[in-house]
Amino acid sequence: MQAWQVHENGEPGEVMRLTETERPHPGDGQVLLKVRAANINFPDALLCRGQYQVRPPLPFTPGVEICGETEDGRRVLATPALPHGGFAEYAVADEAALLPAPDALDDAEAAALHIGYQTGWFGLHRRARLQAGETLLVHAAAGGVGSAAVQLGKAAGATVIGVVGGAAKAAVARELGCDLVVDRRTDDIVAAVKEATGGRGADVVYDPVGGDAYAKSAKCVAFEGRIVVVGFASGSIPSPALNHALVKNYTIMGLHWGLYNTKDPRAIARCHEELTELATKGAVKPLVSERVPMAGAAAAVQRVADGLTTGRVTVLPQGGAA
């Protein structure tokens, strides 16, 4: 079978190599999956660089989110068990963690309903307890993680302010349903949020960026607001001033979705049921901006790593327009 492999750590476009290799063999409790669609996530770039919290042995195949097909023909969502990731014709995954792919979504859209939307749902609902009528501020609102949060926020009845970088991404954020779009390259984020909220600030901030985005969030979060730390796509991990959180009376909370796989897997299944219902009603629909053939995977992962994409970019290992 064909599979992209990483034999040494570095930039995805330089270290990912398309090779012919044997199909992986499932271990105990695992299943072999035919990969129908593999979405690219920022952690795929971190895996290539050797900077992710999980460091699989070399060589490995990246690709942490797929829509696959079981040997008995079921269409499922899975997070492949590394080192046999999703940028391959076949992958392996833990059978107990498989989720049914929603009928309302095609393969690429279904794969995209997994990590990003699960992270958004847990961050906004379980951690931040977002309420209808509140104001939600989403950084990187046109990206894969941010676009999911925007749609989930709107579905929950929140007013959504999206922060993006550039006019093209601003247009995408508006199409996603943002009530206000702030271009960090030309606009003052803090001033725009305060003006839009009558000086109150954002009730919930969803931050997959870190760095300066976090610093701006702390300046425009509301009284009893909640800042949900999801990731550090900027490459800069902020050091929060806890005295500032004290005097402004806001909460800083982390969200590591992967922990629920071991700590509370039943919560993931319940979340998937909620997401499937939202997708069936059309309340959420993953934004798949590109569907690339197998040969284009390395270049696509590099574009995601460089912040040049919107929504989700999907690799189609079997060909076609999944």
PDB file of C-alpha atoms in Angstrom:
ATOM      1  CA  MET A   1       0.000   0.000   0.000  1.00  0.00           C
ATOM      2  CA  GLN A   2       0.999   3.659  -0.276  1.00  0.00           C
ATOM      3  CA  ALA A   3       1.774   5.576   2.901  1.00  0.00           C
ATOM      4  CA  TRP A   4       3.486   8.813   3.818  1.00  0.00           C
ATOM      5  CA  GLN A   5       6.303   8.187   6.298  1.00  0.00           C
ATOM      6  CA  VAL A   6       8.517  10.395   8.428  1.00  0.00           C
ATOM      7  CA  HIS A   7      12.029   9.001   8.966  1.00  0.00           C
ATOM      8  CA  GLU A   8      13.474  12.112  10.635  1.00  0.00           C
ATOM      9  CA  ASN A   9      11.927  15.128  12.307  1.00  0.00           C
ATOM     10  CA  GLY A  10      11.617  18.434  10.495  1.00  0.00           C
ATOM     11  CA  GLU A  11       9.242  20.513   8.404  1.00  0.00           C
ATOM     12  CA  PRO A  12       6.445  18.382   6.883  1.00  0.00           C
ATOM     13  CA  GLY A  13       7.223  19.352   3.301  1.00  0.00           C
ATOM     14  CA  GLU A  14      10.813  18.198   3.770  1.00  0.00           C
ATOM     15  CA  VAL A  15      10.527  15.029   5.878  1.00  0.00           C
ATOM     16  CA  MET A  16       7.318  13.362   4.657  1.00  0.00           C
ATOM     17  CA  ARG A  17       8.070  10.706   2.022  1.00  0.00           C
ATOM     18  CA  LEU A  18       5.521   8.715  -0.010  1.00  0.00           C
ATOM     19  CA  THR A  19       6.503   5.042   0.128  1.00  0.00           C
ATOM     20  CA  GLU A  20       5.257   1.558  -0.698  1.00  0.00           C
ATOM     21  CA  THR A  21       4.903  -0.500   2.460  1.00  0.00           C
ATOM     22  CA  GLU A  22       3.003  -3.406   3.935  1.00  0.00           C
ATOM     23  CA  ARG A  23      -0.459  -2.932   5.390  1.00  0.00           C
ATOM     24  CA  PRO A  24      -0.302  -2.459   9.165  1.00  0.00           C
ATOM     25  CA  HIS A  25      -1.333  -5.361  11.355  1.00  0.00           C
ATOM     26  CA  PRO A  26      -3.898  -4.555  14.080  1.00  0.00           C
ATOM     27  CA  GLY A  27      -2.912  -5.354  17.642  1.00  0.00           C
ATOM     28  CA  ASP A  28      -5.174  -6.556  20.414  1.00  0.00           C
ATOM     29  CA  GLY A  29      -8.384  -4.520  20.469  1.00  0.00           C
ATOM     30  CA  GLN A  30      -7.546  -2.814  17.170  1.00  0.00           C
ATOM     31  CA  VAL A  31      -9.071  -2.955  13.693  1.00  0.00           C
ATOM     32  CA  LEU A  32      -7.729  -2.405  10.195  1.00  0.00           C
ATOM     33  CA  LEU A  33      -9.428   0.491   8.405  1.00  0.00           C
ATOM     34  CA  LYS A  34      -9.464   1.441   4.753  1.00  0.00           C
ATOM     35  CA  VAL A  35      -8.879   5.206   4.805  1.00  0.00           C
ATOM     36  CA  ARG A  36     -11.611   7.036   2.900  1.00  0.00           C
ATOM     37  CA  ALA A  37     -10.594  10.569   3.958  1.00  0.00           C
ATOM     38  CA  ALA A  38      -7.846  11.890   6.236  1.00  0.00           C
ATOM     39  CA  ASN A  39      -8.095  15.437   7.510  1.00  0.00           C
ATOM     40  CA  ILE A  40      -4.987  17.477   8.200  1.00  0.00           C
ATOM     41  CA  ASN A  41      -4.655  18.894  11.709  1.00  0.00           C
ATOM     42  CA  PHE A  42      -1.978  21.172  13.145  1.00  0.00           C
ATOM     43  CA  PRO A  43      -0.776  18.306  15.397  1.00  0.00           C
ATOM     44  CA  ASP A  44       0.260  16.488  12.196  1.00  0.00           C
ATOM     45  CA  ALA A  45       2.815  19.230  11.598  1.00  0.00           C
ATOM     46  CA  LEU A  46       3.934  19.073  15.230  1.00  0.00           C
ATOM     47  CA  LEU A  47       4.348  15.300  14.907  1.00  0.00           C
ATOM     48  CA  CYS A  48       6.590  15.804  11.884  1.00  0.00           C
ATOM     49  CA  ARG A  49       8.649  18.353  13.819  1.00  0.00           C
ATOM     50  CA  GLY A  50       8.895  16.123  16.885  1.00  0.00           C
ATOM     51  CA  GLN A  51       7.137  18.797  18.956  1.00  0.00           C
ATOM     52  CA  TYR A  52       3.882  17.026  19.801  1.00  0.00           C
ATOM     53  CA  GLN A  53       3.156  15.600  23.258  1.00  0.00           C
ATOM     54  CA  VAL A  54       3.133  12.150  21.645  1.00  0.00           C
ATOM     55  CA  ARG A  55       6.342  11.133  19.852  1.00  0.00           C
ATOM     56  CA  PRO A  56       5.835   7.915  17.881  1.00  0.00           C
ATOM     57  CA  PRO A  57       8.896   5.867  16.950  1.00  0.00           C
ATOM     58  CA  LEU A  58      10.493   6.603  13.594  1.00  0.00           C
ATOM     59  CA  PRO A  59       9.481   5.935  10.909  1.00  0.00           C
ATOM     60  CA  PHE A  60       5.814   6.769  11.390  1.00  0.00           C
ATOM     61  CA  THR A  61       2.847   7.834   9.289  1.00  0.00           C
ATOM     62  CA  PRO A  62       1.121  11.060  10.430  1.00  0.00           C
ATOM     63  CA  GLY A  63      -2.607  11.670  10.104  1.00  0.00           C
ATOM     64  CA  VAL A  64      -4.574  11.823  13.355  1.00  0.00           C
ATOM     65  CA  GLU A  65      -8.154  12.048  12.041  1.00  0.00           C
ATOM     66  CA  ILE A  66      -9.889   9.876   9.465  1.00  0.00           C
ATOM     67  CA  CYS A  67     -13.124   8.628   8.070  1.00  0.00           C
ATOM     68  CA  GLY A  68     -12.494   4.966   7.387  1.00  0.00           C
ATOM     69  CA  GLU A  69     -14.199   1.763   6.386  1.00  0.00           C
ATOM     70  CA  THR A  70     -14.125  -1.402   8.455  1.00  0.00           C
ATOM     71  CA  GLU A  71     -13.640  -4.817   6.891  1.00  0.00           C
ATOM     72  CA  ASP A  72     -17.352  -5.449   7.316  1.00  0.00           C
ATOM     73  CA  GLY A  73     -18.245  -2.258   5.433  1.00  0.00           C
ATOM     74  CA  ARG A  74     -19.086   0.203   8.233  1.00  0.00           C
ATOM     75  CA  ARG A  75     -18.194   3.865   7.696  1.00  0.00           C
ATOM     76  CA  VAL A  76     -16.567   5.156  10.886  1.00  0.00           C
ATOM     77  CA  LEU A  77     -14.591   8.017  12.398  1.00  0.00           C
ATOM     78  CA  ALA A  78     -11.301   7.209  14.087  1.00  0.00           C
ATOM     79  CA  THR A  79      -8.088   8.595  15.471  1.00  0.00           C
ATOM     80  CA  PRO A  80      -5.516   6.146  14.082  1.00  0.00           C
ATOM     81  CA  ALA A  81      -3.123   4.412  16.446  1.00  0.00           C
ATOM     82  CA  LEU A  82       0.336   5.807  15.725  1.00  0.00           C
ATOM     83  CA  PRO A  83       2.762   4.970  14.185  1.00  0.00           C
ATOM     84  CA  HIS A  84       0.168   3.873  11.604  1.00  0.00           C
ATOM     85  CA  GLY A  85      -1.546   7.208  10.945  1.00  0.00           C
ATOM     86  CA  GLY A  86      -4.118   8.236   8.391  1.00  0.00           C
ATOM     87  CA  PHE A  87      -2.021   9.496   5.459  1.00  0.00           C
ATOM     88  CA  ALA A  88      -2.018   6.000   4.013  1.00  0.00           C
ATOM     89  CA  GLU A  89      -4.363   3.683   2.182  1.00  0.00           C
ATOM     90  CA  TYR A  90      -4.900   1.692   5.391  1.00  0.00           C
ATOM     91  CA  ALA A  91      -4.579   2.531   9.081  1.00  0.00           C
ATOM     92  CA  VAL A  92      -5.278   0.857  12.404  1.00  0.00           C
ATOM     93  CA  ALA A  93      -7.366   2.202  15.279  1.00  0.00           C
ATOM     94  CA  ASP A  94      -8.712   1.090  18.633  1.00  0.00           C
ATOM     95  CA  GLU A  95     -12.022  -0.645  18.029  1.00  0.00           C
ATOM     96  CA  ALA A  96     -13.583   0.668  21.240  1.00  0.00           C
ATOM     97  CA  ALA A  97     -13.041   4.272  20.143  1.00  0.00           C
ATOM     98  CA  LEU A  98     -14.679   4.030  16.701  1.00  0.00           C
ATOM     99  CA  LEU A  99     -17.611   6.365  16.089  1.00  0.00           C
ATOM    100  CA  PRO A 100     -20.259   5.981  13.372  1.00  0.00           C
ATOM    101  CA  ALA A 101     -19.860   8.467  10.521  1.00  0.00           C
ATOM    102  CA  PRO A 102     -22.947  10.719  10.207  1.00  0.00           C
ATOM    103  CA  ASP A 103     -25.034   9.938   7.134  1.00  0.00           C
ATOM    104  CA  ALA A 104     -25.626  13.647   6.559  1.00  0.00           C
ATOM    105  CA  LEU A 105     -21.937  14.270   5.798  1.00  0.00           C
ATOM    106  CA  ASP A 106     -19.636  12.986   3.076  1.00  0.00           C
ATOM    107  CA  ASP A 107     -16.346  11.307   3.995  1.00  0.00           C
ATOM    108  CA  ALA A 108     -14.246  14.477   4.229  1.00  0.00           C
ATOM    109  CA  GLU A 109     -16.891  16.376   6.182  1.00  0.00           C
ATOM    110  CA  ALA A 110     -17.457  13.422   8.500  1.00  0.00           C
ATOM    111  CA  ALA A 111     -13.766  13.114   9.302  1.00  0.00           C
ATOM    112  CA  ALA A 112     -13.717  16.843  10.099  1.00  0.00           C
ATOM    113  CA  LEU A 113     -16.578  16.471  12.587  1.00  0.00           C
ATOM    114  CA  HIS A 114     -14.295  14.564  14.923  1.00  0.00           C
ATOM    115  CA  ILE A 115     -11.346  16.229  16.701  1.00  0.00           C
ATOM    116  CA  GLY A 116     -12.088  19.889  15.962  1.00  0.00           C
ATOM    117  CA  TYR A 117     -15.786  19.696  16.761  1.00  0.00           C
ATOM    118  CA  GLN A 118     -15.286  17.449  19.773  1.00  0.00           C
ATOM    119  CA  THR A 119     -12.701  19.916  21.083  1.00  0.00           C
ATOM    120  CA  GLY A 120     -15.091  22.791  20.449  1.00  0.00           C
ATOM    121  CA  TRP A 121     -18.023  21.053  22.094  1.00  0.00           C
ATOM    122  CA  PHE A 122     -16.070  20.099  25.217  1.00  0.00           C
ATOM    123  CA  GLY A 123     -14.408  23.512  25.414  1.00  0.00           C
ATOM    124  CA  LEU A 124     -17.547  25.582  24.964  1.00  0.00           C
ATOM    125  CA  HIS A 125     -20.126  23.415  26.718  1.00  0.00           C
ATOM    126  CA  ARG A 126     -18.441  21.176  29.266  1.00  0.00           C
ATOM    127  CA  ARG A 127     -15.647  23.550  30.312  1.00  0.00           C
ATOM    128  CA  ALA A 128     -16.889  27.104  29.659  1.00  0.00           C
ATOM    129  CA  ARG A 129     -20.640  26.398  30.000  1.00  0.00           C
ATOM    130  CA  LEU A 130     -21.468  28.794  27.167  1.00  0.00           C
ATOM    131  CA  GLN A 131     -25.002  30.149  27.445  1.00  0.00           C
ATOM    132  CA  ALA A 132     -27.387  31.512  24.828  1.00  0.00           C
ATOM    133  CA  GLY A 133     -27.094  35.289  24.618  1.00  0.00           C
ATOM    134  CA  GLU A 134     -23.441  35.359  25.720  1.00  0.00           C
ATOM    135  CA  THR A 135     -20.628  36.726  23.564  1.00  0.00           C
ATOM    136  CA  LEU A 136     -18.036  34.247  22.285  1.00  0.00           C
ATOM    137  CA  LEU A 137     -14.678  35.424  20.946  1.00  0.00           C
ATOM    138  CA  VAL A 138     -12.957  32.901  18.647  1.00  0.00           C
ATOM    139  CA  HIS A 139      -9.352  33.303  17.550  1.00  0.00           C
ATOM    140  CA  ALA A 140      -8.294  31.851  14.170  1.00  0.00           C
ATOM    141  CA  ALA A 141     -11.994  31.754  13.332  1.00  0.00           C
ATOM    142  CA  ALA A 142     -11.445  30.678   9.719  1.00  0.00           C
ATOM    143  CA  GLY A 143      -9.200  27.739  10.604  1.00  0.00           C
ATOM    144  CA  GLY A 144     -10.135  24.126  11.226  1.00  0.00           C
ATOM    145  CA  VAL A 145     -10.483  24.411  14.999  1.00  0.00           C
ATOM    146  CA  GLY A 146     -11.831  27.957  14.990  1.00  0.00           C
ATOM    147  CA  SER A 147     -14.454  27.368  12.298  1.00  0.00           C
ATOM    148  CA  ALA A 148     -15.882  24.508  14.362  1.00  0.00           C
ATOM    149  CA  ALA A 149     -16.107  26.758  17.422  1.00  0.00           C
ATOM    150  CA  VAL A 150     -17.851  29.467  15.407  1.00  0.00           C
ATOM    151  CA  GLN A 151     -20.541  27.075  14.193  1.00  0.00           C
ATOM    152  CA  LEU A 152     -21.001  25.517  17.628  1.00  0.00           C
ATOM    153  CA  GLY A 153     -21.241  28.947  19.219  1.00  0.00           C
ATOM    154  CA  LYS A 154     -23.927  30.047  16.787  1.00  0.00           C
ATOM    155  CA  ALA A 155     -25.795  26.773  17.295  1.00  0.00           C
ATOM    156  CA  ALA A 156     -25.765  27.497  21.046  1.00  0.00           C
ATOM    157  CA  GLY A 157     -27.317  30.932  20.545  1.00  0.00           C
ATOM    158  CA  ALA A 158     -24.209  32.990  21.279  1.00  0.00           C
ATOM    159  CA  THR A 159     -23.081  36.184  19.591  1.00  0.00           C
ATOM    160  CA  VAL A 160     -19.801  35.225  17.894  1.00  0.00           C
ATOM    161  CA  ILE A 161     -16.849  37.532  17.252  1.00  0.00           C
ATOM    162  CA  GLY A 162     -14.229  35.968  15.002  1.00  0.00           C
ATOM    163  CA  VAL A 163     -10.587  37.038  14.848  1.00  0.00           C
ATOM    164  CA  VAL A 164      -8.719  36.289  11.623  1.00  0.00           C
ATOM    165  CA  GLY A 165      -5.598  37.316   9.731  1.00  0.00           C
ATOM    166  CA  GLY A 166      -6.321  38.871   6.356  1.00  0.00           C
ATOM    167  CA  ALA A 167      -9.244  39.802   4.127  1.00  0.00           C
ATOM    168  CA  ALA A 168      -9.662  36.354   2.569  1.00  0.00           C
ATOM    169  CA  LYS A 169     -10.011  34.691   5.952  1.00  0.00           C
ATOM    170  CA  ALA A 170     -12.353  37.468   7.081  1.00  0.00           C
ATOM    171  CA  ALA A 171     -14.679  36.596   4.199  1.00  0.00           C
ATOM    172  CA  VAL A 172     -14.650  32.940   5.243  1.00  0.00           C
ATOM    173  CA  ALA A 173     -15.439  33.845   8.854  1.00  0.00           C
ATOM    174  CA  ARG A 174     -18.427  35.923   7.757  1.00  0.00           C
ATOM    175  CA  GLU A 175     -19.741  33.040   5.660  1.00  0.00           C
ATOM    176  CA  LEU A 176     -19.414  30.778   8.705  1.00  0.00           C
ATOM    177  CA  GLY A 177     -21.821  33.055  10.565  1.00  0.00           C
ATOM    178  CA  CYS A 178     -19.662  35.359  12.697  1.00  0.00           C
ATOM    179  CA  ASP A 179     -21.656  38.365  13.884  1.00  0.00           C
ATOM    180  CA  LEU A 180     -18.489  40.476  13.845  1.00  0.00           C
ATOM    181  CA  VAL A 181     -15.137  39.756  12.195  1.00  0.00           C
ATOM    182  CA  VAL A 182     -11.939  41.398  13.426  1.00  0.00           C
ATOM    183  CA  ASP A 183      -8.822  41.356  11.243  1.00  0.00           C
ATOM    184  CA  ARG A 184      -5.869  41.198  13.614  1.00  0.00           C
ATOM    185  CA  ARG A 185      -3.629  42.644  10.901  1.00  0.00           C
ATOM    186  CA  THR A 186      -5.543  45.897  10.589  1.00  0.00           C
ATOM    187  CA  ASP A 187      -7.926  46.151  13.558  1.00  0.00           C
ATOM    188  CA  ASP A 188      -7.482  46.697  17.292  1.00  0.00           C
ATOM    189  CA  ILE A 189      -8.904  43.470  18.736  1.00  0.00           C
ATOM    190  CA  VAL A 190      -9.421  44.805  22.260  1.00  0.00           C
ATOM    191  CA  ALA A 191     -11.119  48.005  21.118  1.00  0.00           C
ATOM    192  CA  ALA A 192     -13.344  46.152  18.650  1.00  0.00           C
ATOM    193  CA  VAL A 193     -14.526  43.631  21.259  1.00  0.00           C
ATOM    194  CA  LYS A 194     -15.222  46.304  23.854  1.00  0.00           C
ATOM    195  CA  GLU A 195     -17.112  48.438  21.363  1.00  0.00           C
ATOM    196  CA  ALA A 196     -19.202  45.465  20.209  1.00  0.00           C
ATOM    197  CA  THR A 197     -20.089  44.509  23.790  1.00  0.00           C
ATOM    198  CA  GLY A 198     -20.735  47.976  25.174  1.00  0.00           C
ATOM    199  CA  GLY A 199     -17.497  47.830  27.170  1.00  0.00           C
ATOM    200  CA  ARG A 200     -18.344  44.552  28.889  1.00  0.00           C
ATOM    201  CA  GLY A 201     -16.020  42.237  26.968  1.00  0.00           C
ATOM    202  CA  ALA A 202     -16.368  38.631  25.780  1.00  0.00           C
ATOM    203  CA  ASP A 203     -18.003  36.117  28.108  1.00  0.00           C
ATOM    204  CA  VAL A 204     -16.064  33.214  26.601  1.00  0.00           C
ATOM    205  CA  VAL A 205     -12.800  33.290  24.663  1.00  0.00           C
ATOM    206  CA  TYR A 206     -11.777  30.273  22.574  1.00  0.00           C
ATOM    207  CA  ASP A 207      -8.045  30.393  21.931  1.00  0.00           C
ATOM    208  CA  PRO A 208      -6.183  27.844  19.800  1.00  0.00           C
ATOM    209  CA  VAL A 209      -3.428  30.379  19.033  1.00  0.00           C
ATOM    210  CA  GLY A 210      -1.722  31.476  22.264  1.00  0.00           C
ATOM    211  CA  GLY A 211       0.956  34.161  22.248  1.00  0.00           C
ATOM    212  CA  ASP A 212      -0.327  37.649  21.517  1.00  0.00           C
ATOM    213  CA  ALA A 213      -3.861  36.331  20.979  1.00  0.00           C
ATOM    214  CA  TYR A 214      -3.995  35.259  24.616  1.00  0.00           C
ATOM    215  CA  ALA A 215      -2.609  38.611  25.792  1.00  0.00           C
ATOM    216  CA  LYS A 216      -5.331  40.455  23.864  1.00  0.00           C
ATOM    217  CA  SER A 217      -7.980  38.091  25.242  1.00  0.00           C
ATOM    218  CA  ALA A 218      -7.049  38.876  28.822  1.00  0.00           C
ATOM    219  CA  LYS A 219      -7.601  42.557  28.077  1.00  0.00           C
ATOM    220  CA  CYS A 220     -11.117  42.111  26.702  1.00  0.00           C
ATOM    221  CA  VAL A 221     -12.598  39.235  28.693  1.00  0.00           C
ATOM    222  CA  ALA A 222     -15.735  40.083  30.646  1.00  0.00           C
ATOM    223  CA  PHE A 223     -16.351  39.987  34.391  1.00  0.00           C
ATOM    224  CA  GLU A 224     -16.683  36.287  35.265  1.00  0.00           C
ATOM    225  CA  GLY A 225     -15.577  35.473  31.721  1.00  0.00           C
ATOM    226  CA  ARG A 226     -13.837  32.245  30.738  1.00  0.00           C
ATOM    227  CA  ILE A 227     -10.748  31.894  28.561  1.00  0.00           C
ATOM    228  CA  VAL A 228     -10.486  28.392  27.083  1.00  0.00           C
ATOM    229  CA  VAL A 229      -6.897  27.536  26.147  1.00  0.00           C
ATOM    230  CA  VAL A 230      -7.013  25.015  23.287  1.00  0.00           C
ATOM    231  CA  GLY A 231      -3.557  25.208  21.719  1.00  0.00           C
ATOM    232  CA  PHE A 232      -0.605  27.314  20.684  1.00  0.00           C
ATOM    233  CA  ALA A 233      -0.641  27.524  16.884  1.00  0.00           C
ATOM    234  CA  SER A 234       1.404  30.731  17.104  1.00  0.00           C
ATOM    235  CA  GLY A 235       4.286  28.731  18.551  1.00  0.00           C
ATOM    236  CA  SER A 236       4.326  30.946  21.636  1.00  0.00           C
ATOM    237  CA  ILE A 237       3.060  29.654  24.989  1.00  0.00           C
ATOM    238  CA  PRO A 238       1.882  32.579  27.150  1.00  0.00           C
ATOM    239  CA  SER A 239       2.575  32.967  30.859  1.00  0.00           C
ATOM    240  CA  PRO A 240      -0.688  34.250  32.357  1.00  0.00           C
ATOM    241  CA  ALA A 241      -0.540  36.968  35.006  1.00  0.00           C
ATOM    242  CA  LEU A 242      -2.602  35.319  37.716  1.00  0.00           C
ATOM    243  CA  ASN A 243      -2.938  38.573  39.625  1.00  0.00           C
ATOM    244  CA  HIS A 244      -4.719  39.957  36.561  1.00  0.00           C
ATOM    245  CA  ALA A 245      -7.171  37.018  36.577  1.00  0.00           C
ATOM    246  CA  LEU A 246      -7.765  37.715  40.262  1.00  0.00           C
ATOM    247  CA  VAL A 247      -8.504  41.430  40.007  1.00  0.00           C
ATOM    248  CA  LYS A 248     -10.686  41.043  36.874  1.00  0.00           C
ATOM    249  CA  ASN A 249     -12.453  37.932  38.176  1.00  0.00           C
ATOM    250  CA  TYR A 250     -12.114  35.703  35.109  1.00  0.00           C
ATOM    251  CA  THR A 251     -11.249  32.031  34.693  1.00  0.00           C
ATOM    252  CA  ILE A 252      -8.448  30.443  32.647  1.00  0.00           C
ATOM    253  CA  MET A 253      -9.216  26.847  31.708  1.00  0.00           C
ATOM    254  CA  GLY A 254      -7.390  24.287  29.618  1.00  0.00           C
ATOM    255  CA  LEU A 255      -8.928  21.833  27.196  1.00  0.00           C
ATOM    256  CA  HIS A 256      -7.007  18.708  26.153  1.00  0.00           C
ATOM    257  CA  TRP A 257      -9.616  16.676  24.322  1.00  0.00           C
ATOM    258  CA  GLY A 258      -7.452  13.577  24.083  1.00  0.00           C
ATOM    259  CA  LEU A 259      -7.573  13.076  27.843  1.00  0.00           C
ATOM    260  CA  TYR A 260     -11.265  12.207  27.632  1.00  0.00           C
ATOM    261  CA  ASN A 261     -10.324   9.084  25.667  1.00  0.00           C
ATOM    262  CA  THR A 262      -8.800   7.658  28.840  1.00  0.00           C
ATOM    263  CA  LYS A 263     -10.559   9.602  31.607  1.00  0.00           C
ATOM    264  CA  ASP A 264     -14.162   9.588  30.359  1.00  0.00           C
ATOM    265  CA  PRO A 265     -14.621   7.840  26.978  1.00  0.00           C
ATOM    266  CA  ARG A 266     -18.391   7.698  27.440  1.00  0.00           C
ATOM    267  CA  ALA A 267     -18.452  11.498  27.342  1.00  0.00           C
ATOM    268  CA  ILE A 268     -16.917  11.352  23.853  1.00  0.00           C
ATOM    269  CA  ALA A 269     -19.691   9.046  22.667  1.00  0.00           C
ATOM    270  CA  ARG A 270     -22.337  11.368  24.124  1.00  0.00           C
ATOM    271  CA  CYS A 271     -20.685  14.361  22.485  1.00  0.00           C
ATOM    272  CA  HIS A 272     -20.664  12.547  19.136  1.00  0.00           C
ATOM    273  CA  GLU A 273     -24.387  11.945  19.449  1.00  0.00           C
ATOM    274  CA  GLU A 274     -24.928  15.677  20.003  1.00  0.00           C
ATOM    275  CA  LEU A 275     -22.698  16.572  17.050  1.00  0.00           C
ATOM    276  CA  THR A 276     -24.396  14.039  14.786  1.00  0.00           C
ATOM    277  CA  GLU A 277     -27.772  15.544  15.650  1.00  0.00           C
ATOM    278  CA  LEU A 278     -26.496  19.053  14.891  1.00  0.00           C
ATOM    279  CA  ALA A 279     -25.076  17.862  11.565  1.00  0.00           C
ATOM    280  CA  THR A 280     -28.320  16.095  10.671  1.00  0.00           C
ATOM    281  CA  LYS A 281     -30.275  19.302  11.331  1.00  0.00           C
ATOM    282  CA  GLY A 282     -27.768  21.333   9.324  1.00  0.00           C
ATOM    283  CA  ALA A 283     -26.806  23.424  12.359  1.00  0.00           C
ATOM    284  CA  VAL A 284     -23.145  22.559  11.758  1.00  0.00           C
ATOM    285  CA  LYS A 285     -21.375  21.561   8.562  1.00  0.00           C
ATOM    286  CA  PRO A 286     -17.582  21.219   8.556  1.00  0.00           C
ATOM    287  CA  LEU A 287     -15.809  23.569   6.177  1.00  0.00           C
ATOM    288  CA  VAL A 288     -13.624  21.474   3.878  1.00  0.00           C
ATOM    289  CA  SER A 289     -11.667  23.972   1.797  1.00  0.00           C
ATOM    290  CA  GLU A 290      -9.454  21.545  -0.143  1.00  0.00           C
ATOM    291  CA  ARG A 291      -9.593  17.875  -1.107  1.00  0.00           C
ATOM    292  CA  VAL A 292      -6.152  16.788  -2.233  1.00  0.00           C
ATOM    293  CA  PRO A 293      -4.953  13.513  -3.773  1.00  0.00           C
ATOM    294  CA  MET A 294      -2.551  11.257  -1.903  1.00  0.00           C
ATOM    295  CA  ALA A 295       0.450  12.714  -3.747  1.00  0.00           C
ATOM    296  CA  GLY A 296      -0.315  16.202  -2.425  1.00  0.00           C
ATOM    297  CA  ALA A 297      -0.380  15.337   1.271  1.00  0.00           C
ATOM    298  CA  ALA A 298       3.075  16.608   2.288  1.00  0.00           C
ATOM    299  CA  ALA A 299       2.611  19.978   0.599  1.00  0.00           C
ATOM    300  CA  ALA A 300      -0.853  20.281   2.143  1.00  0.00           C
ATOM    301  CA  VAL A 301       0.422  19.539   5.660  1.00  0.00           C
ATOM    302  CA  GLN A 302       3.066  22.223   5.134  1.00  0.00           C
ATOM    303  CA  ARG A 303       0.414  24.763   4.102  1.00  0.00           C
ATOM    304  CA  VAL A 304      -1.549  24.002   7.258  1.00  0.00           C
ATOM    305  CA  ALA A 305       1.641  24.334   9.318  1.00  0.00           C
ATOM    306  CA  ASP A 306       2.314  27.730   7.724  1.00  0.00           C
ATOM    307  CA  GLY A 307      -1.210  29.006   8.454  1.00  0.00           C
ATOM    308  CA  LEU A 308      -2.114  29.396   4.779  1.00  0.00           C
ATOM    309  CA  THR A 309      -5.364  27.408   4.791  1.00  0.00           C
ATOM    310  CA  THR A 310      -8.945  27.830   5.912  1.00  0.00           C
ATOM    311  CA  GLY A 311     -11.246  25.206   7.390  1.00  0.00           C
ATOM    312  CA  ARG A 312     -10.024  21.657   6.859  1.00  0.00           C
ATOM    313  CA  VAL A 313      -7.774  20.305   4.138  1.00  0.00           C
ATOM    314  CA  THR A 314      -8.502  16.641   3.385  1.00  0.00           C
ATOM    315  CA  VAL A 315      -6.301  13.955   1.865  1.00  0.00           C
ATOM    316  CA  LEU A 316      -8.077  11.315  -0.236  1.00  0.00           C
ATOM    317  CA  PRO A 317      -5.842   8.215  -0.153  1.00  0.00           C
ATOM    318  CA  GLN A 318      -8.190   6.171  -2.358  1.00  0.00           C
ATOM    319  CA  GLY A 319      -8.730   8.932  -4.945  1.00  0.00           C
ATOM    320  CA  GLY A 320     -12.079  10.412  -5.919  1.00  0.00           C
ATOM    321  CA  ALA A 321     -14.014  13.268  -4.287  1.00  0.00           C
ATOM    322  CA  ALA A 322     -14.888  11.837  -0.883  1.00  0.00           C
TER     323      ALA A 322
END
